[in-house]
C-alpha angles and dihedrals in degrees: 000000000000097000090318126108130218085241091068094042080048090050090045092053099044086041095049093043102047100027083053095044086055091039092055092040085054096048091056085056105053102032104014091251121166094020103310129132102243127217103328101039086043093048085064101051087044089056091042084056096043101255103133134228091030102210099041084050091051087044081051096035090050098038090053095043085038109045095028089060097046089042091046093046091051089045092233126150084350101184096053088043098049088044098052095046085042089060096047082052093051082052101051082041087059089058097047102042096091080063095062122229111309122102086209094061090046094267138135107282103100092042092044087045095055098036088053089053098047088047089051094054102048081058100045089040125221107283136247086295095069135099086240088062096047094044087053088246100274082151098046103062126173085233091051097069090066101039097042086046093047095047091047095038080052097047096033090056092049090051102047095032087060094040093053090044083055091050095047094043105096123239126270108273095016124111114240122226100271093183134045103245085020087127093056099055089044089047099054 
């Protein structure tokens, strides 16, 4: 394949798909592109769904997705790329995942299926066609997988982990289960 493996054209391919599908999730997030509601009409649902405060989650939500997917499709500074996509993912995952697994149900296929492979390829890396590989990959260190991976894995818990303490806290005014099988006896 004139010095270039089918692995690379493989890479190209995974990196271009995925990385443009993220990049467009997170334009509609941040300017309402392809039919999406930009920062404001994001920031609501953000808040509906416990991410707070709203607009600053949709900004983090859209920059990761955003910048993640075009990084990821050039193949450049692919482990921070593929980690920060991978946490938005995580994020989307957390929403979804009352739904179970299927996409079709609302649940967190679609979010767990682009964040693995966005993952996968900030391991594997992007490929000789890649602007990494051009670059001589001053920005896709060995070094870089772990550390991108351990900064997004940090920020990604507290967010989610704040996020999930706001949805289980009960609503002003409403009584909270105080016993574990309360809702049953109140239910017969």
């Amino acid at each position: 394949m004139n010095g270039f493996e089918r692995r690379d054209l493989g890479l190209l391919l995974l990196r271009m798909g995925v990385g443009g599908v993220l990049a467009a999730h997170g334009t509609q997030k941040l300017f309402g592109w392809f039919g999406g509601h930009g920062i404001e009409g994001t920031g609501q649902f953000m808040e509906s769904v416990g991410y707070e405060p709203g607009k600053a989650s949709a900004r983090a939500a859209g920059l990761a997705e955003a910048g993640g997917g075009t990084l990821l499709a050039l193949g450049l500074a692919t482990p921070a790329a593929g980690a920060s996509a991978a946490g938005a993912m995580a994020g989307a995952s957390a929403v979804h995942t009352p739904n179970g697994f299927f996409n079709a149900e609302g649940g967190y296929e679609y979010a767990a299926t682009l964040g693995l492979t966005a993952a996968g390829l900030a391991v594997t890396g992007p490929g000789r066609l890649s602007l990494d590989h051009a670059l001589g990959h001053a920005a896709n260190r060995g070094w870089m997988i772990p550390t991108a991976f351990a900064a997004t894995g940090l920020v990604t818990a507290l967010v989610v982990g704040a996020r999930n303490r706001r949805m289980r806290k009960p609503k002003e005014g409403e009584q909270g289960v105080l016993f574990e099988g309360e809702e049953e006896l109140y239910s017969e």
